[in-house]
């Protein structure tokens, strides 16, 4: 039996995806195999928090080798530049010396904007390789997990923060109440905690269950964030939909009574309520859809193999670990996956053992089909890779549905 990580109610099981490896453990053949865990998704019908039952140890997931760099995507660089502008717009007093803290700053793609604008800032990240990337750019960053000790150290060295920002990070941290409590301490009385994460209702609608992997222990909705904030003496006062990662939500949280509750938030909460955020039916349907998608993808790949076609993958994403392992796809069905991250080249995918090569080599090896694992960057990738279609390579997508693109 699992209890909700926020409100402690008993969780209701939704779907078990089976044994999964660490999603970002791209390794050499000779390296030890990845740590594994049972990936079961559950929902709390008390506070609506959708979550995984178990999660591997944080130090197995985030360490000196974390092979993901936000800044590799042009679209994400633009997104974080505009996220930074929106945070500046929250500040009414333009002469104020503001201080922004980013939790999970990765390679500093967001905080580079603070640096450019002369805004006092600090990034925190547990992975030393990305912290070094920040420091090499002149972005202030420290290595460590964000918690009580880190919050106190930041206050002692820099004072309280006007803004705390996090993107695709809070859903990684299991002790969510503790995070909210410590962010509450770090924030000035009128400060704002702005964070954005893949949105529960987008995942349900697109059946993008590959958003769930070891790191993504939560899939938030406005309802669950409102409840977590309340439980920890904070208040959700606004939300803003984002196009990133197939549909994300940006949440604005402050101290109780400090900010006006927005109309947008009220509408969003109504929408979630009417859509059945606390009703088991929508989650049962999601589980059915996940199994249906697995069958459809397997059928398509089997039929292409039987027809003698060469199928490969594009982008060795964290998400691909869930798809490949849940659908039991290995190098018999997908010969290789190409990727732009130098750290991943020459390695194999976790669990499924598919070799990773560069995009240049992929073109030389010319597959007939490419499964797009970075479907969340579809527009960016299809436009920069239009040469592939001229080479006779067709794209296979599986979000929102399994199909070969025209
Ligand atoms: O939350 C998280 C999100 C935001 O980023 C993480 N826990 C880790 C990571 O997840 P992901 O690996 O699924 O992210 P992406 O951005 O969907 O995929 C990144 C991978 O795709 C990289 O290995 C690089 C590759 N890629 C590529 O080869 N060509 C990406 C783009 C945009 C490209 O054009």
Short mmCIF file of N, CA, C and O in Angstrom, two decimals, residues 39 106 380 385:
data_model
loop_
_atom_site.label_atom_id
_atom_site.label_comp_id
_atom_site.label_asym_id
_atom_site.label_seq_id
_atom_site.Cartn_x
_atom_site.Cartn_y
_atom_site.Cartn_z
N UNK A 39 7.81 0.50 -11.76
CA UNK A 39 7.17 1.79 -12.05
C UNK A 39 5.64 1.66 -12.08
O UNK A 39 5.05 1.30 -13.08
N UNK A 106 20.20 23.25 -14.13
CA UNK A 106 20.79 22.55 -15.26
C UNK A 106 21.97 23.35 -15.82
O UNK A 106 22.80 23.82 -15.04
N UNK A 380 10.39 21.82 -34.08
CA UNK A 380 11.81 22.22 -34.24
C UNK A 380 12.59 21.16 -35.04
O UNK A 380 13.33 21.48 -35.97
N UNK A 385 15.29 19.16 -39.85
CA UNK A 385 15.70 17.90 -40.49
C UNK A 385 14.90 17.60 -41.75
O UNK A 385 14.67 16.44 -42.09
#
